[in-house]
CSV table of C-alpha atoms and ligand atoms in Angstrom, one decimal:
chain,number,residue,atom,x,y,z
A,1,UNK,CA,0.0,0.0,0.0
A,2,UNK,CA,2.8,2.3,1.0
A,3,UNK,CA,4.8,1.4,-2.1
A,4,UNK,CA,1.7,2.1,-4.3
A,5,UNK,CA,1.2,5.5,-2.8
A,6,UNK,CA,4.9,6.3,-3.2
A,7,UNK,CA,4.8,5.2,-6.9
A,8,UNK,CA,1.8,7.4,-7.6
A,9,UNK,CA,3.4,10.4,-5.9
A,10,UNK,CA,6.6,9.9,-7.8
A,11,UNK,CA,4.9,9.4,-11.2
A,12,UNK,CA,2.7,12.5,-10.6
A,13,UNK,CA,5.7,14.5,-9.7
A,14,UNK,CA,7.5,13.3,-12.8
A,15,UNK,CA,4.5,14.0,-15.0
A,16,UNK,CA,4.1,17.5,-13.5
A,17,UNK,CA,7.8,18.2,-14.1
A,18,UNK,CA,7.6,16.9,-17.6
A,19,UNK,CA,4.6,19.1,-18.4
A,20,UNK,CA,6.2,22.1,-16.9
A,21,UNK,CA,9.3,21.5,-19.0
A,22,UNK,CA,7.2,21.2,-22.1
A,23,UNK,CA,5.4,24.3,-21.2
A,24,UNK,CA,8.6,26.2,-20.6
A,25,UNK,CA,9.9,25.1,-23.9
A,26,UNK,CA,6.8,26.0,-25.8
A,27,UNK,CA,6.6,29.4,-24.1
A,28,UNK,CA,10.3,30.2,-24.4
A,29,UNK,CA,10.8,30.2,-20.7
A,30,UNK,CA,7.7,32.1,-19.8
A,31,UNK,CA,5.4,31.1,-17.1
A,32,UNK,CA,2.3,32.2,-18.9
A,33,UNK,CA,0.7,31.5,-22.2
A,34,UNK,CA,-1.4,34.4,-23.5
A,35,UNK,CA,-4.6,33.9,-25.4
A,36,UNK,CA,-4.3,34.7,-29.1
A,37,UNK,CA,-6.8,35.0,-32.0
A,38,UNK,CA,-10.5,35.7,-31.6
A,39,UNK,CA,-11.9,35.3,-28.2
A,40,UNK,CA,-8.7,36.5,-26.5
A,41,UNK,CA,-9.1,39.0,-23.7
A,42,UNK,CA,-7.7,42.5,-24.3
A,43,UNK,CA,-6.4,44.4,-21.3
A,44,UNK,CA,-7.2,48.1,-21.6
A,45,UNK,CA,-5.2,50.2,-19.1
A,46,UNK,CA,-6.5,53.8,-19.1
A,47,UNK,CA,-5.0,56.5,-16.9
A,48,UNK,CA,-8.0,58.2,-15.2
A,49,UNK,CA,-11.7,58.7,-15.1
A,50,UNK,CA,-11.3,62.3,-14.0
A,51,UNK,CA,-11.6,63.4,-17.7
A,52,UNK,CA,-14.4,62.5,-20.0
A,53,UNK,CA,-12.1,61.7,-22.9
A,54,UNK,CA,-10.5,58.7,-21.2
A,55,UNK,CA,-13.9,57.3,-20.1
A,56,UNK,CA,-14.9,57.6,-23.8
A,57,UNK,CA,-11.6,56.1,-25.0
A,58,UNK,CA,-12.0,53.1,-22.7
A,59,UNK,CA,-15.7,52.5,-23.5
A,60,UNK,CA,-15.2,52.9,-27.2
A,61,UNK,CA,-12.4,50.4,-27.3
A,62,UNK,CA,-14.2,47.9,-25.1
A,63,UNK,CA,-17.3,48.2,-27.4
A,64,UNK,CA,-15.3,47.9,-30.6
A,65,UNK,CA,-13.0,45.0,-29.4
A,66,UNK,CA,-16.1,43.1,-28.2
A,67,UNK,CA,-17.8,43.6,-31.6
A,68,UNK,CA,-14.7,42.2,-33.3
A,69,UNK,CA,-15.0,39.0,-31.2
A,70,UNK,CA,-12.8,39.7,-28.2
A,71,UNK,CA,-13.3,39.9,-24.5
A,72,UNK,CA,-12.1,43.0,-22.6
A,73,UNK,CA,-10.7,43.9,-19.2
A,74,UNK,CA,-11.0,47.7,-18.8
A,75,UNK,CA,-9.0,49.3,-15.9
A,76,UNK,CA,-8.4,52.9,-14.8
A,77,UNK,CA,-5.3,53.8,-12.8
A,78,UNK,CA,-6.8,56.8,-11.0
A,79,UNK,CA,-3.7,58.8,-12.2
A,80,UNK,CA,-1.5,56.8,-9.8
A,81,UNK,CA,1.5,55.1,-11.5
A,82,UNK,CA,1.6,52.2,-8.9
A,83,UNK,CA,-2.1,51.4,-9.6
A,84,UNK,CA,-1.4,51.2,-13.3
A,85,UNK,CA,1.6,48.9,-12.9
A,86,UNK,CA,-0.4,46.6,-10.6
A,87,UNK,CA,-3.3,46.5,-13.1
A,88,UNK,CA,-0.9,45.6,-15.9
A,89,UNK,CA,0.8,42.9,-13.8
A,90,UNK,CA,-2.6,41.4,-13.1
A,91,UNK,CA,-3.5,41.4,-16.8
A,92,UNK,CA,-0.2,39.6,-17.6
A,93,UNK,CA,-0.9,37.0,-14.9
A,94,UNK,CA,-4.3,36.4,-16.3
A,95,UNK,CA,-2.8,35.6,-19.7
A,96,UNK,CA,-4.6,38.4,-21.6
A,97,UNK,CA,-3.8,38.3,-25.3
A,98,UNK,CA,-2.9,42.0,-25.8
A,99,UNK,CA,-2.3,45.1,-23.7
A,100,UNK,CA,-3.5,48.5,-24.8
A,101,UNK,CA,-1.9,51.1,-22.6
A,102,UNK,CA,-2.4,54.8,-22.2
A,103,UNK,CA,0.4,55.5,-19.7
A,104,UNK,CA,0.1,57.7,-16.7
A,105,UNK,CA,3.9,58.1,-16.6
A,106,UNK,CA,5.5,57.1,-19.9
A,107,UNK,CA,8.8,56.2,-18.4
A,108,UNK,CA,7.6,54.1,-15.4
A,109,UNK,CA,6.5,51.0,-17.3
A,110,UNK,CA,9.9,49.5,-18.3
A,111,UNK,CA,9.8,46.6,-15.9
A,112,UNK,CA,6.2,45.6,-16.4
A,113,UNK,CA,6.6,45.8,-20.2
A,114,UNK,CA,9.5,43.4,-19.9
A,115,UNK,CA,7.2,41.1,-18.1
A,116,UNK,CA,4.6,41.4,-20.8
A,117,UNK,CA,7.3,40.6,-23.4
A,118,UNK,CA,8.5,37.5,-21.4
A,119,UNK,CA,4.9,36.3,-21.4
A,120,UNK,CA,4.7,36.9,-25.2
A,121,UNK,CA,2.0,39.5,-24.8
A,122,UNK,CA,2.1,42.3,-27.4
A,123,UNK,CA,1.6,45.9,-26.4
A,124,UNK,CA,0.0,48.8,-28.2
A,125,UNK,CA,0.8,52.2,-26.7
A,126,UNK,CA,-2.5,54.2,-26.9
A,127,UNK,CA,-2.4,58.0,-27.4
A,128,UNK,CA,0.7,58.4,-25.2
A,129,UNK,CA,3.9,56.7,-26.1
A,130,UNK,CA,5.5,54.3,-23.6
A,131,UNK,CA,9.2,55.3,-23.2
A,132,UNK,CA,12.5,53.6,-22.5
A,133,UNK,CA,11.6,50.0,-23.6
A,134,UNK,CA,11.9,48.0,-26.7
A,135,UNK,CA,8.9,46.0,-25.6
A,136,UNK,CA,6.2,48.1,-27.1
A,137,UNK,CA,5.0,47.0,-30.5
A,138,UNK,CA,2.8,49.7,-32.0
A,139,UNK,CA,1.6,53.2,-31.2
A,140,UNK,CA,-1.8,54.7,-32.1
A,141,UNK,CA,-2.3,58.4,-31.6
A,142,UNK,CA,-3.0,61.7,-33.2
A,143,UNK,CA,-0.4,63.9,-34.8
A,144,UNK,CA,0.7,65.4,-31.5
A,145,UNK,CA,3.0,68.0,-33.0
A,146,UNK,CA,0.2,69.2,-35.2
A,147,UNK,CA,-2.1,69.6,-32.1
A,148,UNK,CA,0.4,72.2,-30.8
A,149,UNK,CA,0.7,73.9,-34.2
A,150,UNK,CA,-3.1,74.2,-34.5
A,151,UNK,CA,-3.4,75.9,-31.1
A,152,UNK,CA,-0.5,78.3,-31.8
A,153,UNK,CA,-1.8,79.1,-35.3
A,154,UNK,CA,-5.2,79.9,-33.8
A,155,UNK,CA,-3.6,82.4,-31.5
A,156,UNK,CA,-1.6,84.0,-34.3
A,157,UNK,CA,-4.8,84.4,-36.4
A,158,UNK,CA,-7.0,85.7,-33.5
A,159,UNK,CA,-4.4,88.3,-32.4
A,160,UNK,CA,-4.0,89.2,-36.1
A,161,UNK,CA,-0.3,88.9,-35.8
A,162,UNK,CA,0.4,88.7,-39.5
A,163,UNK,CA,3.9,88.0,-40.7
A,164,UNK,CA,6.6,88.1,-38.0
A,165,UNK,CA,8.8,90.4,-40.0
A,166,UNK,CA,6.0,93.0,-40.4
A,167,UNK,CA,6.4,94.1,-36.7
A,168,UNK,CA,3.3,95.6,-34.9
A,169,UNK,CA,2.0,96.2,-31.4
A,170,UNK,CA,3.3,93.7,-28.8
A,171,UNK,CA,0.7,91.3,-27.4
A,172,UNK,CA,1.0,89.4,-24.2
A,173,UNK,CA,0.7,85.7,-23.8
A,174,UNK,CA,1.2,83.1,-21.1
A,175,UNK,CA,2.2,79.5,-21.8
A,176,UNK,CA,1.0,76.3,-20.3
A,177,UNK,CA,2.4,72.8,-21.0
A,178,UNK,CA,1.1,69.4,-20.2
A,179,UNK,CA,2.3,66.8,-17.7
A,180,UNK,CA,6.1,66.5,-17.7
A,181,UNK,CA,5.8,62.7,-17.5
A,182,UNK,CA,3.6,62.5,-20.7
A,183,UNK,CA,5.6,62.2,-23.9
A,184,UNK,CA,2.9,64.1,-25.8
A,185,UNK,CA,3.7,67.2,-23.8
A,186,UNK,CA,7.0,67.9,-25.6
A,187,UNK,CA,5.4,67.3,-29.0
A,188,UNK,CA,2.5,69.7,-28.3
A,189,UNK,CA,5.1,72.2,-27.0
A,190,UNK,CA,7.5,72.0,-29.9
A,191,UNK,CA,4.6,72.2,-32.4
A,192,UNK,CA,3.3,75.4,-30.7
A,193,UNK,CA,6.8,76.9,-30.3
A,194,UNK,CA,7.7,76.4,-33.9
A,195,UNK,CA,4.8,78.7,-34.7
A,196,UNK,CA,5.2,81.2,-31.9
A,197,UNK,CA,8.9,81.7,-31.7
A,198,UNK,CA,9.3,84.0,-34.7
A,199,UNK,CA,6.8,86.3,-33.0
A,200,UNK,CA,8.7,86.3,-29.8
A,201,UNK,CA,11.8,87.2,-31.8
A,202,UNK,CA,10.1,90.0,-33.6
A,203,UNK,CA,8.6,91.3,-30.4
A,204,UNK,CA,5.0,91.0,-31.5
A,205,UNK,CA,4.4,88.5,-28.7
A,206,UNK,CA,5.8,88.8,-25.2
A,207,UNK,CA,5.6,86.5,-22.1
A,208,UNK,CA,5.4,89.0,-19.3
A,209,UNK,CA,6.2,86.4,-16.7
A,210,UNK,CA,9.3,85.5,-18.6
A,211,UNK,CA,8.3,81.8,-18.2
A,212,UNK,CA,9.1,80.7,-21.7
A,213,UNK,CA,10.7,77.3,-21.2
A,214,UNK,CA,8.7,74.1,-21.2
A,215,UNK,CA,9.9,73.0,-17.8
A,216,UNK,CA,8.6,76.3,-16.3
A,217,UNK,CA,5.2,75.8,-17.9
A,218,UNK,CA,4.4,72.1,-17.2
A,219,UNK,CA,1.3,71.0,-15.3
A,220,UNK,CA,1.7,67.7,-13.4
A,221,UNK,CA,-1.0,65.2,-14.4
A,222,UNK,CA,-2.7,67.9,-16.5
A,223,UNK,CA,-4.5,69.0,-13.4
A,224,UNK,CA,-6.8,72.0,-13.8
A,225,UNK,CA,-6.4,73.1,-10.2
A,226,UNK,CA,-2.6,73.2,-10.5
A,227,UNK,CA,-3.0,75.3,-13.7
A,228,UNK,CA,-5.5,77.6,-11.9
A,229,UNK,CA,-3.0,78.3,-9.1
A,230,UNK,CA,-0.2,79.0,-11.5
A,231,UNK,CA,-2.4,81.3,-13.6
A,232,UNK,CA,-3.4,83.2,-10.3
A,233,UNK,CA,0.2,83.6,-9.6
A,234,UNK,CA,1.2,84.7,-13.1
A,235,UNK,CA,-1.5,87.4,-13.1
A,236,UNK,CA,-0.9,88.8,-9.7
A,237,UNK,CA,2.9,88.9,-10.1
A,238,UNK,CA,3.2,90.2,-13.7
A,239,UNK,CA,0.1,92.0,-14.9
A,240,UNK,CA,-1.1,94.7,-12.5
A,241,UNK,CA,-3.0,97.0,-14.9
A,242,UNK,CA,-1.6,95.2,-18.0
A,243,UNK,CA,-3.8,92.7,-19.9
A,244,UNK,CA,-3.2,89.1,-20.8
A,245,UNK,CA,-4.1,88.8,-24.5
A,246,UNK,CA,-3.7,85.0,-25.0
A,247,UNK,CA,-3.1,81.8,-23.1
A,248,UNK,CA,-1.6,78.8,-24.8
A,249,UNK,CA,-3.3,75.8,-23.1
A,250,UNK,CA,-2.7,72.3,-24.3
A,251,UNK,CA,-5.8,70.7,-22.8
A,252,UNK,CA,-9.4,71.6,-21.9
A,253,UNK,CA,-9.0,70.7,-18.2
A,254,UNK,CA,-6.1,73.1,-18.0
A,255,UNK,CA,-8.1,75.8,-19.8
A,256,UNK,CA,-10.9,75.5,-17.3
A,257,UNK,CA,-8.4,76.2,-14.5
A,258,UNK,CA,-6.9,79.1,-16.4
A,259,UNK,CA,-10.4,80.6,-17.1
A,260,UNK,CA,-11.3,80.4,-13.3
A,261,UNK,CA,-8.1,82.3,-12.4
A,262,UNK,CA,-8.8,84.9,-15.1
A,263,UNK,CA,-12.4,85.4,-13.9
A,264,UNK,CA,-11.2,85.8,-10.3
A,265,UNK,CA,-8.9,88.5,-11.5
A,266,UNK,CA,-11.8,90.4,-13.2
A,267,UNK,CA,-11.6,89.1,-16.7
A,268,UNK,CA,-14.8,88.1,-18.5
A,269,UNK,CA,-16.6,91.4,-18.6
A,270,UNK,CA,-17.3,93.8,-21.5
A,271,UNK,CA,-14.5,96.1,-20.4
A,272,UNK,CA,-12.2,93.3,-19.7
A,273,UNK,CA,-12.9,90.4,-22.1
A,274,UNK,CA,-11.2,87.1,-21.6
A,275,UNK,CA,-8.0,86.5,-23.6
A,276,UNK,CA,-7.8,84.0,-26.5
A,277,UNK,CA,-7.6,80.6,-24.7
A,278,UNK,CA,-6.8,77.4,-26.6
A,279,UNK,CA,-7.4,73.8,-25.5
A,280,UNK,CA,-7.5,70.2,-26.6
A,281,UNK,CA,-9.9,67.2,-26.5
A,282,UNK,CA,-13.3,68.9,-27.3
A,283,UNK,CA,-14.7,67.9,-23.9
A,284,UNK,CA,-18.4,68.7,-23.5
A,285,UNK,CA,-17.9,71.3,-20.7
A,286,UNK,CA,-15.3,73.1,-22.8
A,287,UNK,CA,-17.2,73.0,-26.0
A,288,UNK,CA,-20.1,74.6,-24.1
A,289,UNK,CA,-17.6,77.2,-22.7
A,290,UNK,CA,-16.6,77.9,-26.3
A,291,UNK,CA,-20.2,78.4,-27.3
A,292,UNK,CA,-20.7,80.8,-24.3
A,293,UNK,CA,-17.6,82.8,-25.4
A,294,UNK,CA,-15.2,81.8,-22.6
A,295,UNK,CA,-12.7,79.3,-23.9
A,296,UNK,CA,-11.9,80.3,-27.5
A,297,UNK,CA,-10.7,77.1,-29.2
A,298,UNK,CA,-10.1,73.4,-28.7
A,299,UNK,CA,-8.6,70.6,-30.7
A,300,UNK,CA,-10.9,67.8,-31.6
A,301,UNK,CA,-9.5,64.3,-31.5
A,302,UNK,CA,-12.2,61.8,-32.3
A,303,UNK,CA,-11.7,59.0,-29.7
A,304,UNK,CA,-14.0,56.7,-31.7
A,305,UNK,CA,-11.6,56.8,-34.6
A,306,UNK,CA,-8.6,56.2,-32.4
A,307,UNK,CA,-10.4,53.3,-30.8
A,308,UNK,CA,-11.2,51.9,-34.3
A,309,UNK,CA,-7.6,52.2,-35.4
A,310,UNK,CA,-6.4,50.5,-32.2
A,311,UNK,CA,-8.9,47.6,-32.6
A,312,UNK,CA,-7.7,47.1,-36.2
A,313,UNK,CA,-4.1,47.1,-35.1
A,314,UNK,CA,-4.9,44.7,-32.2
A,315,UNK,CA,-6.9,42.4,-34.4
A,316,UNK,CA,-4.0,42.2,-36.9
A,317,UNK,CA,-1.4,41.5,-34.2
A,318,UNK,CA,-3.5,38.8,-32.6
A,319,UNK,CA,-4.0,37.1,-36.0
A,320,UNK,CA,-0.5,37.1,-37.3
A,321,UNK,CA,-1.0,40.0,-39.7
A,322,UNK,CA,1.0,43.2,-39.9
A,323,UNK,CA,-1.0,46.3,-38.8
A,324,UNK,CA,-1.2,49.3,-41.0
A,325,UNK,CA,1.0,52.2,-39.9
A,326,UNK,CA,1.6,55.6,-41.4
A,327,UNK,CA,4.6,56.8,-39.5
A,328,UNK,CA,7.9,54.9,-38.9
A,329,UNK,CA,10.2,57.8,-38.2
A,330,UNK,CA,8.9,60.3,-35.6
A,331,UNK,CA,8.2,58.3,-32.4
A,332,UNK,CA,11.5,57.2,-30.9
A,333,UNK,CA,10.9,56.1,-27.4
A,334,UNK,CA,14.6,56.0,-26.5
A,335,UNK,CA,15.0,52.3,-27.3
A,336,UNK,CA,13.3,52.0,-30.6
A,337,UNK,CA,11.3,53.9,-33.2
A,338,UNK,CA,7.8,52.7,-32.6
A,339,UNK,CA,5.7,52.1,-35.7
A,340,UNK,CA,2.8,54.4,-35.4
A,341,UNK,CA,-0.6,55.3,-36.9
A,342,UNK,CA,-1.3,59.0,-36.5
A,343,UNK,CA,-4.7,60.5,-37.0
A,344,UNK,CA,-5.5,64.1,-37.9
A,345,UNK,CA,-6.6,66.5,-35.2
A,346,UNK,CA,-9.1,69.3,-36.0
A,347,UNK,CA,-9.2,72.8,-34.7
A,348,UNK,CA,-12.7,73.8,-33.3
A,349,UNK,CA,-13.9,77.2,-32.3
A,350,UNK,CA,-17.4,78.7,-32.0
A,351,UNK,CA,-17.8,78.9,-35.7
A,352,UNK,CA,-17.5,75.2,-36.4
A,353,UNK,CA,-18.8,73.4,-33.2
A,354,UNK,CA,-21.5,72.2,-35.6
A,355,UNK,CA,-19.0,69.7,-36.9
A,356,UNK,CA,-19.1,67.8,-33.6
A,357,UNK,CA,-22.8,67.3,-34.1
A,358,UNK,CA,-22.5,66.4,-37.8
A,359,UNK,CA,-19.9,63.8,-36.9
A,360,UNK,CA,-22.2,62.4,-34.2
A,361,UNK,CA,-19.7,63.1,-31.4
A,362,UNK,CA,-22.3,65.1,-29.5
A,363,UNK,CA,-26.0,65.6,-30.0
A,364,UNK,CA,-27.4,69.0,-30.8
A,365,UNK,CA,-29.2,68.8,-27.5
A,366,UNK,CA,-26.0,68.4,-25.6
A,367,UNK,CA,-24.6,71.6,-27.1
A,368,UNK,CA,-27.6,73.7,-26.5
B,401,GAL,C1,-2.6,63.7,-23.3
B,401,GAL,C2,-3.6,63.6,-24.5
B,401,GAL,C3,-4.4,64.9,-24.5
B,401,GAL,C4,-5.1,65.1,-23.2
B,401,GAL,C5,-4.1,65.0,-22.0
B,401,GAL,C6,-4.8,65.0,-20.7
B,401,GAL,O1,-1.8,62.6,-23.3
B,401,GAL,O2,-2.9,63.5,-25.7
B,401,GAL,O3,-5.4,64.7,-25.5
B,401,GAL,O4,-6.2,64.1,-23.0
B,401,GAL,O5,-3.4,63.8,-22.1
B,401,GAL,O6,-5.7,63.9,-20.5
């Protein structure tokens, strides 16, 4: 009896060891075998629910991936890097077939991306590029440099700055940049500066605060409250009786904070109209603010189209096909140039908000 038990124990142990060895071989040393093909689960790691756009991004992707025959696991990191890493680790452990990640901090995912790679799980960087790792397969986003250009060109047009070499009255501007840990921030900034710099040089535009460098203008986690405090400070220390004519803002949430600061300082009346204020994302509250005449412009990035592009990419990757890309030069993450698909952003002001209804992004009722 004792011999039989021992034999069973030994053979079970051998069988387990044999299976584990086979598994190790088949998986190239990985402990996990991800799902592939239709029916696989897609891990969707989004940064925060504090902004409408990311809620829409997550929901659009979940809906579209499910329609294409996949299951989804949608997680939000509450803007905390450690949450996002834990969520990704969990997705890897569960053997999800693909990770789609909008990073909270683009440089903080190196280790967890290595784990995804070891587990043979492909990764698509969504809207924000993951930095410092070769283990990111594709990038789906909008042309981020162009977003910055659209904002700056709008300011130039609204202030009627004309050609930089024509000279003219100086106008004042204050500059805001996005979160320093988001790779998009420097693309928006460089796109905008490419347009504005000649006007700084010619003296048609001046930053009274002197804060003209990106690292003086960043806004951690794109937080509207942080932007509001900085704007309060910029106005009280630099403006006195002088007027702010324009504010370069890279995101609607930041614009909301800037507008609050300006209103507290007495802007927004007939005698003291608000300056030209840009934005990005065409969030409902900001589009309404544009219609009311507070924020002046935003940049519309259709999250449904970005989701559709990402689903097409993911579907190709999971079925052994090469996804379509349209940029293989501009998005170097420090370890590799990540093949990207970039969509076109569109500038929106009060004269073309109708476009958002025509495209079905908002209903007419939402904007009235
Ligand atoms: C950026 C994104 C912007 C805006 C911002 C704040 O990465 O490209 O469109 O959403 O984050 O959420």
